[in-house]
Structures are given as C-alpha cells and as structure tokens.
Short mmCIF file of N, CA and C in Angstrom, two decimals:
data_model
loop_
_atom_site.label_atom_id
_atom_site.label_comp_id
_atom_site.label_asym_id
_atom_site.label_seq_id
_atom_site.Cartn_x
_atom_site.Cartn_y
_atom_site.Cartn_z
N MET W 28 171.24 97.64 78.09
CA MET W 28 170.30 97.42 79.15
C MET W 28 169.67 98.77 79.52
N THR W 29 168.36 98.79 79.72
CA THR W 29 167.65 99.99 80.11
C THR W 29 167.44 99.99 81.61
N VAL W 30 167.76 101.13 82.23
CA VAL W 30 167.60 101.29 83.67
C VAL W 30 166.76 102.53 83.92
N ASP W 31 165.69 102.37 84.68
CA ASP W 31 164.86 103.52 85.04
C ASP W 31 165.35 104.10 86.35
N GLU W 32 165.36 105.41 86.42
CA GLU W 32 165.76 106.10 87.64
C GLU W 32 164.85 107.30 87.80
N ILE W 33 164.36 107.53 88.98
CA ILE W 33 163.50 108.68 89.25
C ILE W 33 164.37 109.81 89.78
N LEU W 34 164.29 110.95 89.11
CA LEU W 34 165.02 112.13 89.53
C LEU W 34 164.00 113.15 90.04
N THR W 35 164.33 113.83 91.10
CA THR W 35 163.41 114.79 91.70
C THR W 35 163.98 116.20 91.55
N ILE W 36 163.11 117.11 91.12
CA ILE W 36 163.50 118.51 91.02
C ILE W 36 162.68 119.29 92.03
N ASN W 37 163.35 119.91 92.96
CA ASN W 37 162.68 120.77 93.94
C ASN W 37 162.72 122.19 93.41
N ILE W 38 161.56 122.67 92.95
CA ILE W 38 161.46 124.02 92.41
C ILE W 38 161.41 125.01 93.56
N ASN W 39 162.33 125.94 93.56
CA ASN W 39 162.37 126.93 94.62
C ASN W 39 161.47 128.12 94.27
N PRO W 40 160.79 128.69 95.25
CA PRO W 40 159.95 129.86 95.00
C PRO W 40 160.78 130.97 94.35
N GLY W 41 160.20 131.59 93.33
CA GLY W 41 160.87 132.71 92.69
C GLY W 41 161.74 132.36 91.50
N TRP W 42 161.94 131.07 91.22
CA TRP W 42 162.75 130.72 90.05
C TRP W 42 162.12 131.31 88.81
N LYS W 43 162.97 131.82 87.94
CA LYS W 43 162.50 132.47 86.72
C LYS W 43 162.57 131.53 85.54
N LYS W 44 161.84 131.89 84.50
CA LYS W 44 161.88 131.16 83.24
C LYS W 44 163.34 131.09 82.77
N GLY W 45 163.74 129.93 82.35
CA GLY W 45 165.12 129.76 81.87
C GLY W 45 166.08 129.20 82.90
N THR W 46 165.65 129.11 84.16
CA THR W 46 166.51 128.52 85.20
C THR W 46 166.77 127.06 84.81
N ARG W 47 168.05 126.66 84.90
CA ARG W 47 168.43 125.32 84.47
C ARG W 47 168.75 124.44 85.68
N VAL W 48 168.28 123.20 85.60
CA VAL W 48 168.59 122.20 86.62
C VAL W 48 169.33 121.07 85.91
N THR W 49 170.56 120.80 86.35
CA THR W 49 171.39 119.81 85.68
C THR W 49 171.64 118.60 86.58
N PHE W 50 171.39 117.43 86.00
CA PHE W 50 171.75 116.17 86.66
C PHE W 50 172.98 115.65 85.92
N VAL W 51 174.11 115.76 86.57
CA VAL W 51 175.38 115.41 85.95
C VAL W 51 175.45 113.91 85.66
N GLU W 52 175.80 113.59 84.43
CA GLU W 52 176.00 112.21 83.95
C GLU W 52 174.78 111.32 84.18
N LYS W 53 173.59 111.86 84.05
CA LYS W 53 172.36 111.07 84.21
C LYS W 53 171.67 110.84 82.86
N GLY W 54 172.29 111.29 81.79
CA GLY W 54 171.70 111.11 80.46
C GLY W 54 172.06 109.75 79.89
N ASN W 55 171.82 109.58 78.60
CA ASN W 55 172.09 108.31 77.93
C ASN W 55 173.56 107.94 78.02
N GLU W 56 173.78 106.67 78.15
CA GLU W 56 175.15 106.16 78.22
C GLU W 56 175.46 105.35 76.97
N GLN W 57 176.74 105.41 76.58
CA GLN W 57 177.23 104.56 75.50
C GLN W 57 178.54 103.96 75.95
N SER W 58 178.78 102.79 75.46
CA SER W 58 180.01 102.10 75.83
C SER W 58 181.23 102.95 75.49
N GLY W 59 182.09 103.13 76.46
CA GLY W 59 183.34 103.86 76.26
C GLY W 59 183.20 105.37 76.35
N LEU W 60 181.99 105.89 76.60
CA LEU W 60 181.78 107.34 76.70
C LEU W 60 181.21 107.70 78.07
N ILE W 61 181.51 108.91 78.51
CA ILE W 61 180.94 109.40 79.76
C ILE W 61 179.46 109.71 79.50
N PRO W 62 178.57 109.32 80.41
CA PRO W 62 177.14 109.62 80.21
C PRO W 62 176.90 111.12 80.08
N ALA W 63 175.93 111.48 79.27
CA ALA W 63 175.59 112.89 79.07
C ALA W 63 174.91 113.45 80.31
N ASP W 64 174.97 114.78 80.44
CA ASP W 64 174.23 115.45 81.50
C ASP W 64 172.77 115.55 81.07
N LEU W 65 171.88 115.50 82.04
CA LEU W 65 170.46 115.66 81.78
C LEU W 65 170.10 117.05 82.30
N ILE W 66 169.58 117.91 81.41
CA ILE W 66 169.31 119.31 81.77
C ILE W 66 167.83 119.61 81.59
N PHE W 67 167.23 120.16 82.63
CA PHE W 67 165.84 120.62 82.58
C PHE W 67 165.86 122.15 82.64
N VAL W 68 164.99 122.77 81.85
CA VAL W 68 164.88 124.23 81.82
C VAL W 68 163.48 124.61 82.31
N VAL W 69 163.44 125.50 83.29
CA VAL W 69 162.16 125.92 83.89
C VAL W 69 161.40 126.82 82.92
N GLU W 70 160.12 126.52 82.76
CA GLU W 70 159.21 127.35 81.98
C GLU W 70 158.19 127.94 82.95
N GLU W 71 157.58 129.05 82.57
CA GLU W 71 156.55 129.64 83.41
C GLU W 71 155.18 129.36 82.82
N LYS W 72 154.27 129.03 83.68
CA LYS W 72 152.90 128.80 83.27
C LYS W 72 152.13 130.10 83.48
N ALA W 73 151.35 130.50 82.49
CA ALA W 73 150.57 131.73 82.61
C ALA W 73 149.59 131.61 83.77
N HIS W 74 149.39 132.71 84.47
CA HIS W 74 148.46 132.75 85.61
C HIS W 74 147.23 133.52 85.18
N GLU W 75 146.08 133.14 85.70
CA GLU W 75 144.82 133.78 85.29
C GLU W 75 144.68 135.21 85.81
N LEU W 76 145.40 135.57 86.86
CA LEU W 76 145.26 136.88 87.47
C LEU W 76 146.51 137.75 87.35
N TYR W 77 147.68 137.13 87.49
CA TYR W 77 148.93 137.88 87.53
C TYR W 77 149.77 137.67 86.28
N LYS W 78 150.56 138.71 85.99
CA LYS W 78 151.59 138.59 84.95
C LYS W 78 152.91 138.94 85.66
N ARG W 79 153.93 138.15 85.39
CA ARG W 79 155.21 138.38 86.05
C ARG W 79 156.04 139.38 85.26
N ASP W 80 156.70 140.28 86.01
CA ASP W 80 157.63 141.25 85.43
C ASP W 80 158.85 141.26 86.35
N GLY W 81 159.81 140.38 86.05
CA GLY W 81 160.96 140.22 86.93
C GLY W 81 160.49 139.60 88.24
N ASN W 82 160.72 140.31 89.34
CA ASN W 82 160.25 139.83 90.65
C ASN W 82 158.91 140.44 91.03
N ASP W 83 158.42 141.34 90.19
CA ASP W 83 157.13 141.98 90.46
C ASP W 83 156.00 141.20 89.79
N LEU W 84 154.81 141.36 90.35
CA LEU W 84 153.61 140.81 89.75
C LEU W 84 152.71 141.97 89.35
N ILE W 85 152.07 141.84 88.21
CA ILE W 85 151.16 142.88 87.72
C ILE W 85 149.78 142.26 87.59
N MET W 86 148.79 142.96 88.10
CA MET W 86 147.41 142.52 87.91
C MET W 86 146.58 143.70 87.44
N VAL W 87 145.58 143.41 86.63
CA VAL W 87 144.67 144.44 86.15
C VAL W 87 143.36 144.29 86.92
N GLN W 88 142.92 145.38 87.52
CA GLN W 88 141.68 145.38 88.30
C GLN W 88 140.68 146.28 87.59
N LYS W 89 139.54 145.73 87.23
CA LYS W 89 138.49 146.51 86.60
C LYS W 89 137.63 147.15 87.68
N VAL W 90 137.33 148.44 87.49
CA VAL W 90 136.43 149.15 88.38
C VAL W 90 135.43 149.92 87.53
N THR W 91 134.26 150.14 88.08
CA THR W 91 133.26 150.94 87.37
C THR W 91 133.65 152.41 87.47
N LEU W 92 133.04 153.22 86.64
CA LEU W 92 133.28 154.66 86.71
C LEU W 92 132.85 155.20 88.07
N ALA W 93 131.73 154.70 88.59
CA ALA W 93 131.27 155.13 89.92
C ALA W 93 132.31 154.79 90.99
N GLU W 94 132.89 153.60 90.92
CA GLU W 94 133.93 153.21 91.88
C GLU W 94 135.19 154.05 91.70
N ALA W 95 135.54 154.34 90.45
CA ALA W 95 136.74 155.13 90.17
C ALA W 95 136.62 156.55 90.73
N LEU W 96 135.44 157.11 90.64
CA LEU W 96 135.23 158.48 91.11
C LEU W 96 134.83 158.56 92.58
N GLY W 97 134.07 157.57 93.04
CA GLY W 97 133.51 157.63 94.39
C GLY W 97 134.23 156.82 95.44
N GLY W 98 135.22 156.05 95.04
CA GLY W 98 135.94 155.22 96.00
C GLY W 98 135.38 153.81 96.06
N CYS W 99 136.21 152.90 96.50
CA CYS W 99 135.80 151.50 96.58
C CYS W 99 136.80 150.71 97.42
N SER W 100 136.39 149.53 97.81
CA SER W 100 137.27 148.57 98.49
C SER W 100 137.40 147.37 97.56
N ILE W 101 138.62 146.97 97.30
CA ILE W 101 138.87 145.89 96.36
C ILE W 101 139.59 144.75 97.06
N PRO W 102 139.02 143.54 97.02
CA PRO W 102 139.73 142.39 97.59
C PRO W 102 140.81 141.93 96.60
N ILE W 103 142.03 141.83 97.07
CA ILE W 103 143.16 141.42 96.23
C ILE W 103 143.67 140.06 96.74
N PRO W 104 143.48 138.98 95.95
CA PRO W 104 144.02 137.68 96.38
C PRO W 104 145.55 137.68 96.27
N LEU W 105 146.20 137.19 97.29
CA LEU W 105 147.67 137.16 97.31
C LEU W 105 148.17 135.74 97.03
N LEU W 106 149.45 135.62 96.72
CA LEU W 106 150.03 134.32 96.39
C LEU W 106 149.97 133.33 97.56
N ASN W 107 150.00 133.84 98.78
CA ASN W 107 149.99 132.96 99.95
C ASN W 107 148.59 132.47 100.31
N GLY W 108 147.59 132.81 99.47
CA GLY W 108 146.23 132.37 99.72
C GLY W 108 145.40 133.35 100.53
N LYS W 109 146.03 134.35 101.09
CA LYS W 109 145.30 135.36 101.86
C LYS W 109 144.72 136.40 100.90
N THR W 110 143.87 137.25 101.44
CA THR W 110 143.28 138.32 100.66
C THR W 110 143.57 139.64 101.35
N LEU W 111 144.01 140.61 100.57
CA LEU W 111 144.29 141.96 101.06
C LEU W 111 143.16 142.85 100.56
N THR W 112 142.62 143.70 101.43
CA THR W 112 141.60 144.65 101.00
C THR W 112 142.28 145.98 100.72
N MET W 113 142.17 146.42 99.46
CA MET W 113 142.75 147.70 99.06
C MET W 113 141.62 148.73 99.06
N ASN W 114 141.74 149.72 99.95
CA ASN W 114 140.75 150.78 100.03
C ASN W 114 141.20 151.94 99.14
N CYS W 115 140.40 152.23 98.14
CA CYS W 115 140.73 153.30 97.20
C CYS W 115 139.84 154.49 97.54
N THR W 116 140.42 155.48 98.20
CA THR W 116 139.66 156.65 98.62
C THR W 116 139.89 157.85 97.70
N GLU W 117 140.94 157.80 96.88
CA GLU W 117 141.18 158.89 95.95
C GLU W 117 140.66 158.48 94.56
N VAL W 118 140.58 159.45 93.68
CA VAL W 118 140.06 159.20 92.33
C VAL W 118 141.01 158.25 91.58
N ILE W 119 140.42 157.26 90.95
CA ILE W 119 141.19 156.35 90.08
C ILE W 119 141.00 156.86 88.66
N TYR W 120 142.10 157.09 87.98
CA TYR W 120 142.06 157.67 86.63
C TYR W 120 142.70 156.70 85.65
N PRO W 121 142.43 156.86 84.34
CA PRO W 121 143.05 155.97 83.36
C PRO W 121 144.58 155.99 83.51
N GLY W 122 145.17 154.82 83.57
CA GLY W 122 146.63 154.69 83.75
C GLY W 122 147.05 154.65 85.21
N CYS W 123 146.10 154.77 86.12
CA CYS W 123 146.41 154.74 87.55
C CYS W 123 146.96 153.37 87.95
N GLU W 124 147.96 153.39 88.82
CA GLU W 124 148.58 152.15 89.30
C GLU W 124 148.89 152.30 90.78
N LYS W 125 148.61 151.27 91.53
CA LYS W 125 148.96 151.26 92.95
C LYS W 125 149.92 150.10 93.20
N ILE W 126 150.85 150.32 94.10
CA ILE W 126 151.87 149.30 94.38
C ILE W 126 151.71 148.80 95.81
N VAL W 127 151.66 147.48 95.94
CA VAL W 127 151.65 146.83 97.25
C VAL W 127 153.04 146.23 97.44
N CYS W 128 153.81 146.82 98.32
CA CYS W 128 155.20 146.39 98.51
C CYS W 128 155.26 144.98 99.11
N ASN W 129 156.25 144.24 98.66
CA ASN W 129 156.58 142.91 99.20
C ASN W 129 155.48 141.86 99.03
N GLU W 130 154.64 142.00 98.00
CA GLU W 130 153.62 140.98 97.74
C GLU W 130 153.78 140.41 96.33
N GLY W 131 154.96 140.57 95.75
CA GLY W 131 155.24 139.99 94.44
C GLY W 131 155.87 138.61 94.57
N MET W 132 156.70 138.25 93.61
CA MET W 132 157.36 136.94 93.62
C MET W 132 158.48 136.90 94.64
N PRO W 133 158.67 135.76 95.28
CA PRO W 133 159.83 135.61 96.15
C PRO W 133 161.10 135.77 95.32
N ILE W 134 162.11 136.38 95.89
CA ILE W 134 163.38 136.58 95.19
C ILE W 134 164.27 135.39 95.55
N ALA W 135 164.52 134.55 94.55
CA ALA W 135 165.20 133.27 94.77
C ALA W 135 166.55 133.42 95.46
N LYS W 136 167.32 134.44 95.10
CA LYS W 136 168.67 134.59 95.64
C LYS W 136 168.71 135.43 96.91
N GLU W 137 167.53 135.92 97.36
CA GLU W 137 167.46 136.71 98.58
C GLU W 137 166.31 136.20 99.44
N PRO W 138 166.51 135.10 100.16
CA PRO W 138 165.44 134.51 100.96
C PRO W 138 164.77 135.54 101.88
N GLY W 139 163.45 135.47 101.92
CA GLY W 139 162.69 136.38 102.76
C GLY W 139 162.27 137.67 102.06
N LYS W 140 162.84 137.93 100.89
CA LYS W 140 162.50 139.15 100.16
C LYS W 140 161.57 138.82 99.00
N LYS W 141 160.71 139.78 98.67
CA LYS W 141 159.78 139.60 97.56
C LYS W 141 159.75 140.87 96.72
N GLY W 142 159.32 140.71 95.49
CA GLY W 142 159.06 141.87 94.64
C GLY W 142 157.76 142.52 95.08
N ASN W 143 157.27 143.43 94.24
CA ASN W 143 156.05 144.15 94.55
C ASN W 143 154.89 143.66 93.71
N LEU W 144 153.69 143.95 94.17
CA LEU W 144 152.48 143.69 93.42
C LEU W 144 152.00 145.02 92.87
N LYS W 145 151.89 145.12 91.56
CA LYS W 145 151.43 146.35 90.92
C LYS W 145 150.00 146.13 90.44
N VAL W 146 149.09 146.95 90.95
CA VAL W 146 147.69 146.87 90.57
C VAL W 146 147.41 147.99 89.59
N LYS W 147 147.10 147.61 88.35
CA LYS W 147 146.76 148.59 87.32
C LYS W 147 145.25 148.58 87.15
N PHE W 148 144.69 149.76 87.04
CA PHE W 148 143.24 149.87 86.99
C PHE W 148 142.74 150.07 85.57
N GLU W 149 141.65 149.41 85.30
CA GLU W 149 140.93 149.57 84.04
C GLU W 149 139.54 150.04 84.41
N ILE W 150 139.16 151.19 83.88
CA ILE W 150 137.86 151.77 84.25
C ILE W 150 136.82 151.36 83.21
N LYS W 151 135.72 150.79 83.72
CA LYS W 151 134.61 150.39 82.85
C LYS W 151 133.63 151.55 82.78
N PHE W 152 133.57 152.17 81.61
CA PHE W 152 132.65 153.29 81.41
C PHE W 152 131.28 152.74 81.01
N PRO W 153 130.22 153.43 81.41
CA PRO W 153 128.90 152.99 80.96
C PRO W 153 128.78 153.21 79.45
N THR W 154 128.00 152.36 78.81
CA THR W 154 127.81 152.50 77.36
C THR W 154 126.63 153.41 77.02
N THR W 155 125.72 153.59 77.97
CA THR W 155 124.59 154.48 77.75
C THR W 155 124.27 155.22 79.04
N LEU W 156 123.74 156.43 78.88
CA LEU W 156 123.24 157.23 80.00
C LEU W 156 121.98 157.93 79.54
N SER W 157 121.05 158.05 80.45
CA SER W 157 119.83 158.79 80.11
C SER W 157 120.16 160.29 80.12
N ALA W 158 119.28 161.07 79.56
CA ALA W 158 119.47 162.53 79.54
C ALA W 158 119.54 163.06 80.96
N GLU W 159 118.73 162.51 81.85
CA GLU W 159 118.73 162.93 83.25
C GLU W 159 120.06 162.60 83.93
N GLN W 160 120.57 161.39 83.66
CA GLN W 160 121.86 160.99 84.25
C GLN W 160 122.98 161.90 83.73
N ARG W 161 122.98 162.18 82.45
CA ARG W 161 124.00 163.08 81.86
C ARG W 161 123.95 164.45 82.52
N ALA W 162 122.74 164.98 82.67
CA ALA W 162 122.59 166.30 83.27
C ALA W 162 123.09 166.30 84.71
N SER W 163 122.73 165.26 85.45
CA SER W 163 123.17 165.16 86.85
C SER W 163 124.69 165.08 86.94
N LEU W 164 125.28 164.24 86.10
CA LEU W 164 126.75 164.11 86.11
C LEU W 164 127.42 165.42 85.74
N LYS W 165 126.91 166.07 84.72
CA LYS W 165 127.49 167.34 84.27
C LYS W 165 127.43 168.37 85.40
N LYS W 166 126.28 168.42 86.09
CA LYS W 166 126.10 169.37 87.18
C LYS W 166 127.10 169.08 88.30
N VAL W 167 127.21 167.82 88.69
CA VAL W 167 128.11 167.44 89.77
C VAL W 167 129.57 167.68 89.40
N LEU W 168 129.92 167.32 88.18
CA LEU W 168 131.33 167.43 87.78
C LEU W 168 131.76 168.86 87.47
N THR W 169 130.82 169.74 87.19
CA THR W 169 131.20 171.12 86.91
C THR W 169 130.95 172.04 88.08
N SER W 170 130.30 171.55 89.13
CA SER W 170 130.08 172.42 90.30
C SER W 170 131.40 172.72 90.98
N GLY W 171 131.52 173.93 91.42
CA GLY W 171 132.77 174.33 92.06
C GLY W 171 133.82 174.81 91.07
N SER W 172 133.55 174.70 89.78
CA SER W 172 134.48 175.19 88.77
C SER W 172 134.18 176.66 88.50
N PRO W 173 135.21 177.45 88.22
CA PRO W 173 134.98 178.88 87.94
C PRO W 173 134.23 179.08 86.64
#
C-alpha cells in the first residue's frame, strides 16, 4: 500500500552546503524490516551578487578609474533587503578590498552573529584616451613628484 506524507524542512539561516536533515524511519518500508531513514542534503544556489566563503560573503564591485582615484559612493545591497552606502574617499587600487563587519551570512550555531561582507574592487580602465587627456593625466599624476 502506498501512503503519501508531507514532510517539512525548516531551513535555518546560515546553513551550509552539506548540512543533512534526517527524517528517521520515513523512507520505504518492507515487510519485516525497519523503515529506512529519509535524508536530505542542503545544496547552495549560486547568487548573482555574492559568493559564499564560510560565513563571509564576497562581492566584486566594478568602479571606473576616475572613481578609483577620485572617490565615490557605492550602494551595497544587503541580505536583509536594506542598502548600505559605502563612501570610498581613499584611492582604490588593484586588489583593494574593504570589509563590512557583521553583514555576511548568519552563523547557524551562534544566533545573532554573522560573518563579514568583503567587497573586492575591480577597476575599469578606459580603452582609449585622447592625446590631450593623456597629457592632462600625466601632468596631474606627476605633479608634486621630485
């Protein structure tokens, strides 16, 4: 005889890939045997903005060369639906990374705690410059040098 049963899995914030949820003796039954356990394994779905690294989240933010050198304000969408404005007043250089504490993934075994959000910058360089633009940039970037 076939019996349908609905089982509910409450996914807790911060669960990692590989977390197992076991429903004891809810699997197939056979006469004279104990029913098997039914085991579900959590998988992670890729996110369009963030990549998970343990409890931390990593995002890549593209900025123009002008923004990297001259400063900028960047809206950062957070997991809770809010937006944080990151004001970058110092020079952003290749490999630059900024950390926003406590805006990463919730830590499943430590309620109320979160990992960090790491913002890595990618600088978009212009593909062409006029002779005048090159001269102006060279003058500005070399002024004040001995």
